[in-house]
Short mmCIF file of C-alpha atoms and ligand atoms in Angstrom, two decimals:
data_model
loop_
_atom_site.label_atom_id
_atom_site.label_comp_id
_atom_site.label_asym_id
_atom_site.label_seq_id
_atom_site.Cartn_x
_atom_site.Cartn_y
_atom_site.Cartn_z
CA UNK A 46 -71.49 -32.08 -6.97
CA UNK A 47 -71.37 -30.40 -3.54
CA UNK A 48 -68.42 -32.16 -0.84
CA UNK A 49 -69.74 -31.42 2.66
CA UNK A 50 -66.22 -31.18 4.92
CA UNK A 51 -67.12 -32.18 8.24
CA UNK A 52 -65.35 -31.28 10.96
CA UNK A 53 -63.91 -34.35 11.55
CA UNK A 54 -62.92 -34.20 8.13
CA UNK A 55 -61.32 -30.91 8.52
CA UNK A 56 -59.64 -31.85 11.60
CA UNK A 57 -58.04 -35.01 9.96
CA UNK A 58 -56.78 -33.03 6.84
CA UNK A 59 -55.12 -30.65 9.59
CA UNK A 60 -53.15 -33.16 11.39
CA UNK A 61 -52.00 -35.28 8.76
CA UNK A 62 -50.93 -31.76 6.69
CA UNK A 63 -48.77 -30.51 9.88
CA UNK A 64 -47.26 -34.12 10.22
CA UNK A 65 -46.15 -34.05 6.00
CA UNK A 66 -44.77 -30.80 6.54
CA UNK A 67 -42.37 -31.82 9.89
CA UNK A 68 -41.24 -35.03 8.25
CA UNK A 69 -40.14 -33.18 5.46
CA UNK A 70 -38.70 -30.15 7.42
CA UNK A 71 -35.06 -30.71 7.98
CA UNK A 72 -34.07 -28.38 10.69
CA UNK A 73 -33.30 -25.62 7.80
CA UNK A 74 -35.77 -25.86 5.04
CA UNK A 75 -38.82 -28.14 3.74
CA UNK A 76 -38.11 -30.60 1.15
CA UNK A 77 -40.94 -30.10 -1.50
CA UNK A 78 -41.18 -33.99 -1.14
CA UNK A 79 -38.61 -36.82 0.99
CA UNK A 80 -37.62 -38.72 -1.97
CA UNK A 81 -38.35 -37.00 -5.65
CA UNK A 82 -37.63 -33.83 -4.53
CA UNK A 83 -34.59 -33.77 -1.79
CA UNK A 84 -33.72 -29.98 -1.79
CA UNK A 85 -35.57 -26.39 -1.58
CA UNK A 86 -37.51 -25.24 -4.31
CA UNK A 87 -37.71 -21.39 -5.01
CA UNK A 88 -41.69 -21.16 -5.79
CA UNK A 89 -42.44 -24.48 -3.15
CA UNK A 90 -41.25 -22.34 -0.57
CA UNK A 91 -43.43 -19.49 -1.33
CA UNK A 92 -46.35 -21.93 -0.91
CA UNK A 93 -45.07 -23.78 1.74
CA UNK A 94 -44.59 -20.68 4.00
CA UNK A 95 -48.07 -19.99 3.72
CA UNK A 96 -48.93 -22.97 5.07
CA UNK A 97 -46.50 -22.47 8.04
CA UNK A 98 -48.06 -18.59 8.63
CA UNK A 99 -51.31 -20.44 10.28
CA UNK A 100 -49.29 -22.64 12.61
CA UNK A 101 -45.52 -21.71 12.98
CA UNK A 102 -45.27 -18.27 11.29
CA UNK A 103 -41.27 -18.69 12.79
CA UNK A 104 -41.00 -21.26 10.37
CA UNK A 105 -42.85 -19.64 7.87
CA UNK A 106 -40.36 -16.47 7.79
CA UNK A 107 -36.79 -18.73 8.35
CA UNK A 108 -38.22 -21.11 5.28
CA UNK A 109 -37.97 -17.95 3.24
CA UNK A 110 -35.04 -17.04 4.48
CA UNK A 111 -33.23 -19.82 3.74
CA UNK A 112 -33.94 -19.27 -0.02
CA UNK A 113 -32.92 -15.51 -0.45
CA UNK A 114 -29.45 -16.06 1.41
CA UNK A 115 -28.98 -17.99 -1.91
CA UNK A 116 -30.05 -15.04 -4.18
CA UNK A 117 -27.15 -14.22 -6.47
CA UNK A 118 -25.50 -10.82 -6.51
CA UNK A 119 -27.39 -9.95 -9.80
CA UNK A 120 -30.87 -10.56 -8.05
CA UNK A 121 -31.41 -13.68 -10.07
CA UNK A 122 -33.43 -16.14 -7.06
CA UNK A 123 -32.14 -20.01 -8.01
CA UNK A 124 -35.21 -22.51 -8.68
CA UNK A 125 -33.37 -25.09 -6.65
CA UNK A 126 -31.22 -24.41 -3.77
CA UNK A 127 -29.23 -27.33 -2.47
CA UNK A 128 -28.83 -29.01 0.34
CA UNK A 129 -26.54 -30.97 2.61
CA UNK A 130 -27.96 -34.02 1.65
CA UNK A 131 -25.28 -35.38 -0.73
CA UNK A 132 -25.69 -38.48 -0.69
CA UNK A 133 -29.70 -37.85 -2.10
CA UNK A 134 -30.72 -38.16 -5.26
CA UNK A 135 -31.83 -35.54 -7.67
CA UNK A 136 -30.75 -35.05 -11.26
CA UNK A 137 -29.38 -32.58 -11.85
CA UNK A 138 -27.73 -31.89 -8.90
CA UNK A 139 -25.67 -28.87 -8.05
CA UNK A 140 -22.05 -30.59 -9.64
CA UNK A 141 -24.07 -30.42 -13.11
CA UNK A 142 -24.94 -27.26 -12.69
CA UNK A 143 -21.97 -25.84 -11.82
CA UNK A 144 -22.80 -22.68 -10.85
CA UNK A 145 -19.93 -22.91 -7.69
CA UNK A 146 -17.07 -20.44 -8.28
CA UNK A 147 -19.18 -18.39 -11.20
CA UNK A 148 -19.70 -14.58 -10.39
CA UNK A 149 -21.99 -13.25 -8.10
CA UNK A 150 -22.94 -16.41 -6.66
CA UNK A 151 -23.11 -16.43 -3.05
CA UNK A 152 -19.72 -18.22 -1.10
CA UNK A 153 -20.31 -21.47 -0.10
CA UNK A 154 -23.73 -21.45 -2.04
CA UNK A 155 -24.95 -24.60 -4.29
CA UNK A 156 -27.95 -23.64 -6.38
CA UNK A 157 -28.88 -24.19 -9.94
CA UNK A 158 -28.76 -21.30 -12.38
CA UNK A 159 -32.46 -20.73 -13.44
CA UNK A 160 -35.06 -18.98 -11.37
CA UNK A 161 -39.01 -19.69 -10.92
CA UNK A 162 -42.26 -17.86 -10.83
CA UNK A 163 -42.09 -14.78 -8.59
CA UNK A 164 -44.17 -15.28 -5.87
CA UNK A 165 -42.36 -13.75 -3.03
CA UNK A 166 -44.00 -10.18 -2.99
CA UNK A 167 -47.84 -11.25 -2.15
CA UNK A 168 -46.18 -14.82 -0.32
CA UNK A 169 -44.22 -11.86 2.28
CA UNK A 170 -47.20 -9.64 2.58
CA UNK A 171 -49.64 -12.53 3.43
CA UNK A 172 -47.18 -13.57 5.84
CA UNK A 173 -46.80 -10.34 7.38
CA UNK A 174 -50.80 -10.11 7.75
CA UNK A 175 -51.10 -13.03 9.21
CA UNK A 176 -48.24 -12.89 12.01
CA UNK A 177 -49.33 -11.44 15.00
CA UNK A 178 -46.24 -10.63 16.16
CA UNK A 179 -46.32 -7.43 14.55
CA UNK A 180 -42.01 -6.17 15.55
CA UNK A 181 -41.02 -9.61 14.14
CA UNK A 182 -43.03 -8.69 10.86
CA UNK A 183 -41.21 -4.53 11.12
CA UNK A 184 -37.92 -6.92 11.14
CA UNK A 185 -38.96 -9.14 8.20
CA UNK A 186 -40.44 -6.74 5.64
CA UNK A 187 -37.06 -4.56 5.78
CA UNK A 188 -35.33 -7.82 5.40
CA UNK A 189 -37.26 -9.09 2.32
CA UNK A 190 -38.12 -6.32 0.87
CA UNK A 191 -34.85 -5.13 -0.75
CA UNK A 192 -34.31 -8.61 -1.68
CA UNK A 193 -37.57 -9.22 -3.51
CA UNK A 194 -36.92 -5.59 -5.15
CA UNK A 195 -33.35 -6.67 -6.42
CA UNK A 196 -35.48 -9.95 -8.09
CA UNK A 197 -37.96 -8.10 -9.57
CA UNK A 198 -35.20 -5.56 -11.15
CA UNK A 199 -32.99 -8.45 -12.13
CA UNK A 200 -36.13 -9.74 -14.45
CA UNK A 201 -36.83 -6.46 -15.52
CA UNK A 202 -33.75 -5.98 -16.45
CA UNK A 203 -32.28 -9.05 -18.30
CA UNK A 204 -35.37 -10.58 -19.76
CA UNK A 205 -37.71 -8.15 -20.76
CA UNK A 206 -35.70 -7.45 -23.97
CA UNK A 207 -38.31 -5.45 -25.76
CA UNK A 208 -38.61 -3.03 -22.49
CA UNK A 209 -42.69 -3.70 -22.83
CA UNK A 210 -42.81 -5.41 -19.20
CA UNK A 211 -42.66 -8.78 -20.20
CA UNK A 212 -40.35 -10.92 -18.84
CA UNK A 213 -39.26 -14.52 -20.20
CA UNK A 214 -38.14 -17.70 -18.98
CA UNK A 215 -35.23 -19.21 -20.33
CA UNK A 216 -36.37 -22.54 -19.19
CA UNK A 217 -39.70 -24.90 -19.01
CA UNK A 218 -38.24 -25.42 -14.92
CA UNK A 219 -38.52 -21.79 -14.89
CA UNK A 220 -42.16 -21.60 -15.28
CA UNK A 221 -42.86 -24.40 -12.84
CA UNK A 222 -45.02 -25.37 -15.17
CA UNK A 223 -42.09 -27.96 -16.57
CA UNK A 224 -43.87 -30.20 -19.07
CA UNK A 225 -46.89 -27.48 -19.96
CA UNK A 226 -48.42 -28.10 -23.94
CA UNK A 227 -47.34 -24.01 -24.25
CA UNK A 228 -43.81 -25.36 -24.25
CA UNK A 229 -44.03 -28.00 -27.19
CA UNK A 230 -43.72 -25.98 -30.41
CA UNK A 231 -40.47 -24.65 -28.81
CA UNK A 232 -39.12 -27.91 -27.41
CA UNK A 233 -39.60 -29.47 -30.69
CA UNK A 234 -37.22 -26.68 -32.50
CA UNK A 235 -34.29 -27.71 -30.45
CA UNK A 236 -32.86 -29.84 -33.03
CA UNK A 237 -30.52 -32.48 -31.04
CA UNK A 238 -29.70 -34.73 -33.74
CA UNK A 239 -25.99 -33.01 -34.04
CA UNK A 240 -25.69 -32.21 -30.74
CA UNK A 241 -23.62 -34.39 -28.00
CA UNK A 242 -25.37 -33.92 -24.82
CA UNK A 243 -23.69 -34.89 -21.60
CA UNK A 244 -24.10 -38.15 -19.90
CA UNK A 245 -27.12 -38.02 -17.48
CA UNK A 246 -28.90 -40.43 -15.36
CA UNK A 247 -32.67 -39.71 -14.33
CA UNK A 248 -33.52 -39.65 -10.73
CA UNK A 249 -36.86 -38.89 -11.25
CA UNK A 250 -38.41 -42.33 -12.83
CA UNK A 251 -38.17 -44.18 -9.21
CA UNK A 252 -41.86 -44.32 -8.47
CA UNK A 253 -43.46 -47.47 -10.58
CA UNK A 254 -45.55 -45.63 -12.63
CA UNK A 255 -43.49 -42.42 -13.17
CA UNK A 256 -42.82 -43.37 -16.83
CA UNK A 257 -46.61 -42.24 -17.34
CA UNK A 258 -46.83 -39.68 -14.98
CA UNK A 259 -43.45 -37.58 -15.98
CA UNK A 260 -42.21 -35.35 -18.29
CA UNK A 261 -40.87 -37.34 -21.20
CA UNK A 262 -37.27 -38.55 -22.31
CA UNK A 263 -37.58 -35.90 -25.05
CA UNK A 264 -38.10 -33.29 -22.54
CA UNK A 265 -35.54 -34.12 -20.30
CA UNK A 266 -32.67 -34.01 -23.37
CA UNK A 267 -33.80 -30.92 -24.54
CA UNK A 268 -33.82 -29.68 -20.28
CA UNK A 269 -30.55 -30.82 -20.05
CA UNK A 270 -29.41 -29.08 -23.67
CA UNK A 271 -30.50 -26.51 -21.97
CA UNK A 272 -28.98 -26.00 -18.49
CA UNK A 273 -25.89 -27.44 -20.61
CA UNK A 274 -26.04 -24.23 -22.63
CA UNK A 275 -26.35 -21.75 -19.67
CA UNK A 276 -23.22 -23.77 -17.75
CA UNK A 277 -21.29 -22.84 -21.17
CA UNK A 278 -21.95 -19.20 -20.83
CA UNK A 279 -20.71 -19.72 -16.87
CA UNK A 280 -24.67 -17.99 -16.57
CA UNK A 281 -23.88 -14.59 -18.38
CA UNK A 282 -27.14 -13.36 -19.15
CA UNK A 283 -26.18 -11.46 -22.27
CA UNK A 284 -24.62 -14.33 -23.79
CA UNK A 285 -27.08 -17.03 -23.05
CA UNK A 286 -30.17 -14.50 -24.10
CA UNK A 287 -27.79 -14.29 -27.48
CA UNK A 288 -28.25 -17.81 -28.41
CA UNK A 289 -30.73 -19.75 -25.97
CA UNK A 290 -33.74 -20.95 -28.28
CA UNK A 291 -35.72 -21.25 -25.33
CA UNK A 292 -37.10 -17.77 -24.41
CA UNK A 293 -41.14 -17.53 -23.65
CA UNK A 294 -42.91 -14.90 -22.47
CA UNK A 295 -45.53 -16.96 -20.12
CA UNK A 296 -48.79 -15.16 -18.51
CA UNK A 297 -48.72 -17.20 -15.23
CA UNK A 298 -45.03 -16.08 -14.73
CA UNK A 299 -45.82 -12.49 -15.57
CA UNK A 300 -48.90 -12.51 -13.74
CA UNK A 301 -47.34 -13.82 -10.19
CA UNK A 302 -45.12 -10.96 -10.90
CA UNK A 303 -47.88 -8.33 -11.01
CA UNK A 304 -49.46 -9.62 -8.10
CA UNK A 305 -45.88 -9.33 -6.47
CA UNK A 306 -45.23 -6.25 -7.48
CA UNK A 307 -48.79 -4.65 -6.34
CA UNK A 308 -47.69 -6.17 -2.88
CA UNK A 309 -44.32 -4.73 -3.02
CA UNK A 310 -45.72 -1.26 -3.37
CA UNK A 311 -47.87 -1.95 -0.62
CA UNK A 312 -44.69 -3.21 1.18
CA UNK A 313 -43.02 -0.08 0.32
CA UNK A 314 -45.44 2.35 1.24
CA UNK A 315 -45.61 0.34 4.61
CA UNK A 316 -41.81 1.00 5.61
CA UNK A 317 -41.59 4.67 3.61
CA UNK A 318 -39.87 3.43 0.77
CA UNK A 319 -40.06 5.13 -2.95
CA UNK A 320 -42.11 3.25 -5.12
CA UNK A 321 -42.19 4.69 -8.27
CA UNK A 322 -40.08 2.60 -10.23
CA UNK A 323 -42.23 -0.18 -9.06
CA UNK A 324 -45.39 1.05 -10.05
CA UNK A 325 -43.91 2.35 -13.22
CA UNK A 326 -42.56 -1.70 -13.99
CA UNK A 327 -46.25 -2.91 -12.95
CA UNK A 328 -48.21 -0.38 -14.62
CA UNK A 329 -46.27 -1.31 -18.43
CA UNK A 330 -46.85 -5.04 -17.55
CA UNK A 331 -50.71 -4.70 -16.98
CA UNK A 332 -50.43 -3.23 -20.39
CA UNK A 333 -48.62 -5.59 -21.97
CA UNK A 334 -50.28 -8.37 -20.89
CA UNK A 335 -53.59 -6.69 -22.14
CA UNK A 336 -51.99 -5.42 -25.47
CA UNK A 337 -49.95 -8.39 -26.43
CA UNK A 338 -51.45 -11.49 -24.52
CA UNK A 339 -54.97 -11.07 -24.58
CA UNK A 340 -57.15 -13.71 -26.94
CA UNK A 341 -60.53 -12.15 -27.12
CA UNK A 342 -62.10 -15.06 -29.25
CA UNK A 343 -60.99 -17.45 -26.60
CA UNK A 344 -61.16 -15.58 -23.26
CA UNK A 345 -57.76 -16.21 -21.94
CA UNK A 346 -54.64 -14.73 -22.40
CA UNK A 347 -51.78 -16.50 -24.88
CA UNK A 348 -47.81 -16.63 -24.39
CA UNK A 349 -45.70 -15.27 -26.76
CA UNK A 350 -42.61 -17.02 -27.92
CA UNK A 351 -39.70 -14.51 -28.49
CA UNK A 352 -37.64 -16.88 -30.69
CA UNK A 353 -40.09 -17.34 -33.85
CA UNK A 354 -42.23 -14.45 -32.78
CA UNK A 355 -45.21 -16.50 -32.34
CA UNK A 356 -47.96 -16.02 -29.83
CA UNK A 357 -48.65 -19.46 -28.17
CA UNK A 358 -51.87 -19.86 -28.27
CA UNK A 359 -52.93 -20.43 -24.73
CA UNK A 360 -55.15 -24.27 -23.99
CA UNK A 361 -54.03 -24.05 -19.91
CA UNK A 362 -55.04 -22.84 -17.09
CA UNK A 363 -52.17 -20.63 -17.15
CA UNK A 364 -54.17 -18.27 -19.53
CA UNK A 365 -56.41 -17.98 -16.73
CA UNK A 366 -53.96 -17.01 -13.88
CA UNK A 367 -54.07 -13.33 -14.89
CA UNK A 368 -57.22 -13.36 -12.52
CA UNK A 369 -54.63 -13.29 -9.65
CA UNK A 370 -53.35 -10.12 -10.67
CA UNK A 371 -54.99 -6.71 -11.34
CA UNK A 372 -54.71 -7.29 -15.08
CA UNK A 373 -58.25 -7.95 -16.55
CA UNK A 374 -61.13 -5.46 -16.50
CA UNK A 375 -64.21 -6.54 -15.07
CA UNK A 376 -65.38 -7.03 -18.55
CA UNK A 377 -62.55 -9.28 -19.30
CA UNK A 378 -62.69 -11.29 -16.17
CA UNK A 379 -66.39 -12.14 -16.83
CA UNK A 380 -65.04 -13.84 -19.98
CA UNK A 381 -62.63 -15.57 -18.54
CA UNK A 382 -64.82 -17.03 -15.87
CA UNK A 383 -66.79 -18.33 -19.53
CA UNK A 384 -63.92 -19.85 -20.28
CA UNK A 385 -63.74 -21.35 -17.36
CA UNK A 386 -66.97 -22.87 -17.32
CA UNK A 387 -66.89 -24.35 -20.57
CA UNK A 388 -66.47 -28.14 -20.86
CA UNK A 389 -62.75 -28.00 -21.27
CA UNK A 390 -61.67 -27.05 -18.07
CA UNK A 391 -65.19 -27.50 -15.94
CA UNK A 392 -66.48 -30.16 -17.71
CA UNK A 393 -70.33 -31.59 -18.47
CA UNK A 394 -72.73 -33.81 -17.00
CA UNK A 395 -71.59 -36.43 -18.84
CA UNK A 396 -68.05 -35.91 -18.27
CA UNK A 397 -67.59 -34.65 -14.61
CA UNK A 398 -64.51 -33.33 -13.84
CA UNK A 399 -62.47 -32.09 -10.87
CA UNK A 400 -61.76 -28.37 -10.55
CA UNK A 401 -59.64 -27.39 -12.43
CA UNK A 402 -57.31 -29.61 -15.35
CA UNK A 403 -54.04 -27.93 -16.01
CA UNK A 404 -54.98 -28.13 -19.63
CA UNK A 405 -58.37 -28.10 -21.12
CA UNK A 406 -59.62 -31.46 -21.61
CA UNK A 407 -61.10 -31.16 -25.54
CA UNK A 408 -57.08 -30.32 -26.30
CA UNK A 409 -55.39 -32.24 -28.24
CA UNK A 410 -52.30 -32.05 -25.93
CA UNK A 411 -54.23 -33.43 -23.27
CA UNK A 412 -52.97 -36.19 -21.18
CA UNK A 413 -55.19 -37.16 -17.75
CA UNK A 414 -51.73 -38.51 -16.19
CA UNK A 415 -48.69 -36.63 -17.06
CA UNK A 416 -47.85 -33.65 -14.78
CA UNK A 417 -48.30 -30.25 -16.44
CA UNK A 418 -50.32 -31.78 -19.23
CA UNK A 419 -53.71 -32.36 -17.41
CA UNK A 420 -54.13 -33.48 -14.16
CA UNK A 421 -55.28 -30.68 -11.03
CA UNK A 422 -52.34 -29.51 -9.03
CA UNK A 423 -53.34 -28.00 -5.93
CA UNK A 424 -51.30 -24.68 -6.54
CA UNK A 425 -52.76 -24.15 -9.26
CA UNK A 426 -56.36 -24.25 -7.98
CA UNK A 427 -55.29 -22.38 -4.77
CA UNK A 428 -54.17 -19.42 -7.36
CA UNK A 429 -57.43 -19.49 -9.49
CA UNK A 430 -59.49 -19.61 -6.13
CA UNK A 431 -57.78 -16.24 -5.02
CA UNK A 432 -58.08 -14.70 -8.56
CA UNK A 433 -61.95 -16.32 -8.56
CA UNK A 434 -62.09 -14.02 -5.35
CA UNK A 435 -60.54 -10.79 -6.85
CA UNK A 436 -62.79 -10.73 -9.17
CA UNK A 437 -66.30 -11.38 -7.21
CA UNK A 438 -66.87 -15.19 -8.79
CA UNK A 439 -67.38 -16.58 -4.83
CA UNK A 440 -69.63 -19.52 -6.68
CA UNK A 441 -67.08 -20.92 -8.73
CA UNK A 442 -64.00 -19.93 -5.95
CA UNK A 443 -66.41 -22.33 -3.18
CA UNK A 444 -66.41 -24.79 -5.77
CA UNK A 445 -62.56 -24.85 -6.74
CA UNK A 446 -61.47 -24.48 -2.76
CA UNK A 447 -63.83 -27.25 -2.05
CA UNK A 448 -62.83 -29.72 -5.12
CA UNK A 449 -59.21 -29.32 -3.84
CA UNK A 450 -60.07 -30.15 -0.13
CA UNK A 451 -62.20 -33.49 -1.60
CA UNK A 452 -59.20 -34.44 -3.58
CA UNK A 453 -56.77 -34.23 -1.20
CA UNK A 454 -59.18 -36.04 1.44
CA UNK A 455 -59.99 -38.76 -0.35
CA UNK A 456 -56.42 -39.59 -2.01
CA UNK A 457 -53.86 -37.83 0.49
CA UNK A 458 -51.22 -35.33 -0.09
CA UNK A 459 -50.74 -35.93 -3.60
CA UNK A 460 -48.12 -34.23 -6.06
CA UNK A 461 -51.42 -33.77 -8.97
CA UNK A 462 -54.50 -35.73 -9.42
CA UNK A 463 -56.32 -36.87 -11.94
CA UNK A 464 -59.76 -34.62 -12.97
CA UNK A 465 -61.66 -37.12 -14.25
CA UNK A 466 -64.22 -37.78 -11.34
CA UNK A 467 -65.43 -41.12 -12.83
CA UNK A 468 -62.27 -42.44 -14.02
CA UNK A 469 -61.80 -45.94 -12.18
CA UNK A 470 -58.45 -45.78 -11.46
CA UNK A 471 -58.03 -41.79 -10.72
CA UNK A 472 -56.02 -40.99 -7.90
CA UNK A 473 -53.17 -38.97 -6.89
CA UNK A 474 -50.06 -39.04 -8.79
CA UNK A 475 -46.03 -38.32 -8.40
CA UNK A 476 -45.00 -38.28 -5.46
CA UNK A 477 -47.26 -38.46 -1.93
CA UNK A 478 -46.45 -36.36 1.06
CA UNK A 479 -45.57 -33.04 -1.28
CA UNK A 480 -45.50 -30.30 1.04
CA UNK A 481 -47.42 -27.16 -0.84
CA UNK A 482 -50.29 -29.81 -1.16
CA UNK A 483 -49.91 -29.89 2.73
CA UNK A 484 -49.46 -26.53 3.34
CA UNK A 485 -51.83 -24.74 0.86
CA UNK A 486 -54.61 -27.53 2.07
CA UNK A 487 -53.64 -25.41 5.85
CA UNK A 488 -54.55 -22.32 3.77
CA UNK A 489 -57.69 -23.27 2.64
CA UNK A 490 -58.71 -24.68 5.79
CA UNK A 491 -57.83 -21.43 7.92
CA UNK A 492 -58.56 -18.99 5.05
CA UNK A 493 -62.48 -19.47 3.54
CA UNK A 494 -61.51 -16.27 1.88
CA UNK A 495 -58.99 -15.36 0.21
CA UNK A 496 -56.22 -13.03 0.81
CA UNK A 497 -57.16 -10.19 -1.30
CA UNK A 498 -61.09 -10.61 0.54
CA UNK A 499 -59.53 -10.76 3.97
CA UNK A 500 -57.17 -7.43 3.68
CA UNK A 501 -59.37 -5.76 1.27
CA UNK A 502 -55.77 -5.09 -1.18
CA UNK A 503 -56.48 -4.56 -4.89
C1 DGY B 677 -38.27 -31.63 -11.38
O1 DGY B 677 -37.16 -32.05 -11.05
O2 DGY B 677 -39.16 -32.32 -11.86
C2 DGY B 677 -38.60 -30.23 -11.13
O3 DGY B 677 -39.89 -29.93 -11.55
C3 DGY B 677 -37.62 -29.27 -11.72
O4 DGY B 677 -37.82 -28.08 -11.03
#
């Protein structure tokens, strides 16, 4: 099915992305969203500044900003950091958390105490291709750069336990990912039935139909269990990584990393910086990935769970994000574009879908509605449409750059949509005005390529 964008279209989808993006600016950050999500989001404002870098690259540079003068002293880069807004609602906000007054956090900082996918390295370097202001960008790579090195070392360095480049989240809000089918075998061994959680009221079940559309009450108790561990260990990694039950090697996180890292080197290079141990972290995760994560019979690449020692086998598009990275060989990437095209995640004649579910439609786990567990996030496409690109699949990249541009026409600035194309009630779900589908839509629209086509970087 081929969308024609008109330029009318194209103009509309402009306008109304800039005007999501300034309501939900708040003089200091972008909200992710004005009601569900009231704060700033670590890997939202990654996308979000890329979104800026075609219109207001001053915005795009402060939005970053913003989030690394809440790095902690370790390198760890929060998920959440909060803002002034006390009186909105979010759960959990910072009080449960309680990461104020615990070492190496930043005075007068109030973040949670998990991180999210690294996407700051190629995020920077897009931003510094696309600014012409060219003693601005001098300014802002020296800036970030250290920062984005001290991130990259802290993962290195307290989760990649079995030194094979690796890391692990800690935490399903960790992988952004939250409610993903890779997490379920793991969720379900957090036994709760002897445990007393903490009191805890949702914020997050406000929209009418959110009760289908969010992660489940399950999920949330075992979230909270969770961040209620880490607040016990007052965030010491050694202690937490002693007894958490939640540790998961994912290959979208690790992958966002190698991308970040290739970047970084580049970044490095750029301002005469020594990049060894970089390249020496990047080249043992490339291996890794390939040694450990790669499923040969089903063309993408697994997780591993470090707990029971498991691989995960892999049913997402997350096995397919290792396309963004220089991880696969030629030889593997042609299989995963197979993968791609088979009827679980591109679907049939007689079961059109949208590019691309979240989880492969013939899975079990597959749910059309609920968040991680299905439906097409715009993110996620806009990653597979650059890793499409890497790897010389421009058919299926037009397709997945166009399906996302339909979607988002048709239904608005969406939080996920549905995939089914001839589902009667399919639309877009969570919350509306959600800023990376604003700004990322700005991407696609400016960029027909993508960044690794336009600056020739591999
Ligand atoms: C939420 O609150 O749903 C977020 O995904 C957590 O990061």
């Amino acid at each position: 099915m081929t969308y024609s964008l008109t330029k009318k279209v194209r103009e509309k989808l402009e306008e109304e992305a800039r005007n999501v993006l300034d309501f939900n600016y708040n003089g200091r950050f972008t909200k992710p969203a004005p009601n569900l999500y009231p704060h700033q989001w670590n890997w939202d404002a990654g996308f979000i500044a890329l979104g800026y870098a075609h219109w207001q690259p001053e915005r795009a540079w402060s939005e970053l900003r913003h989030l690394f003068e809440a790095q902690w002293q370790n390198g760890m880069l929060p998920q959440i950091v909060f803002g002034t807004e006390w009186e909105a609602r979010y759960f959990p906000g910072s009080d449960f958390w309680q990461t104020q007054g615990v070492a190496g956090v930043p005075e007068g900082v109030q973040s949670s105490g998990i991180t999210m996918p690294p996407v700051h390295g190629f995020c920077v370097w897009q931003l510094a291709k696309l600014d012409p202001d060219k003693a601005r960008v001098q300014k802002m790579l020296h800036y970030f750069y250290p920062k984005i090195l001290a991130l990259h070392q802290y993962l290195y360095t307290f989760r990649d336990p079995n030194e094979e480049g690796l890391v692990y989240i800690r935490h399903p809000w960790e992988a952004g990912t939250d409610n993903s089918p890779l997490w379920d075998a793991a969720m379900a061994r957090i036994d709760l039935s002897a445990v007393s959680l903490p009191a805890y009221e949702r914020q997050d079940l406000q929209n009418s139909r959110a009760a289908e559309h969010r992660p489940q009450q399950a999920d949330y108790d075992r979230y909270v269990y969770l961040v209620d561990l880490f607040r016990k260990h007052a965030y010491n990694e050694a202690a937490i990584a002693a007894e958490c039950p939640f540790k998961i090697q994912d290959p979208l996180f690790n992958s966002l990393l190698i991308w970040s890292n290739e970047c970084l080197i580049d970044i490095g290079k750029t301002l005469k910086q020594e990049v060894t141990q970089l390249i020496e972290w990047n080249e043992l995760s490339i291996y890794s990935m390939n040694e450990k994560l790669w499923n040969e019979s089903t063309g993408l690449y697994d997780a591993y769970d470090l707990v029971s020692r498991e691989t995960i086998a892999c049913t997402t598009l997350s096995g397919l994000m290792p396309l963004v990275a220089p991880v696969p060989s030629q030889e593997q990437a042609e299989r995963m574009a197979q993968t791609l095209c088979s009827a679980g995640f591109w679907g049939t004649d007689a079961n059109p879908l949208y590019c691309v579910p979240t989880t492969r439609v013939d899975a079990t786990a597959y749910q059309p509605e609920r968040y991680w567990r299905g439906p097409v996030w715009i993110n996620a496409n806009w990653l597979l449409w650059q890793g499409l690109q890497r790897y010389g699949f421009e058919k299926m990249a037009k397709q997945v750059r166009l399906d996302s541009l339909e979607l988002l026409a048709r239904h608005g600035f969406f939080e996920y949509f549905d995939a089914r194309r001839d589902a009667q009630s399919a639309a877009g779900y969570g919350t509306d005005q959600f800023s990376w589908s604003a700004a990322l839509c700005l991407d696609f629209i400016a960029n027909k390529k993508s960044f690794h086509k336009l600056f020739n970087q591999r």
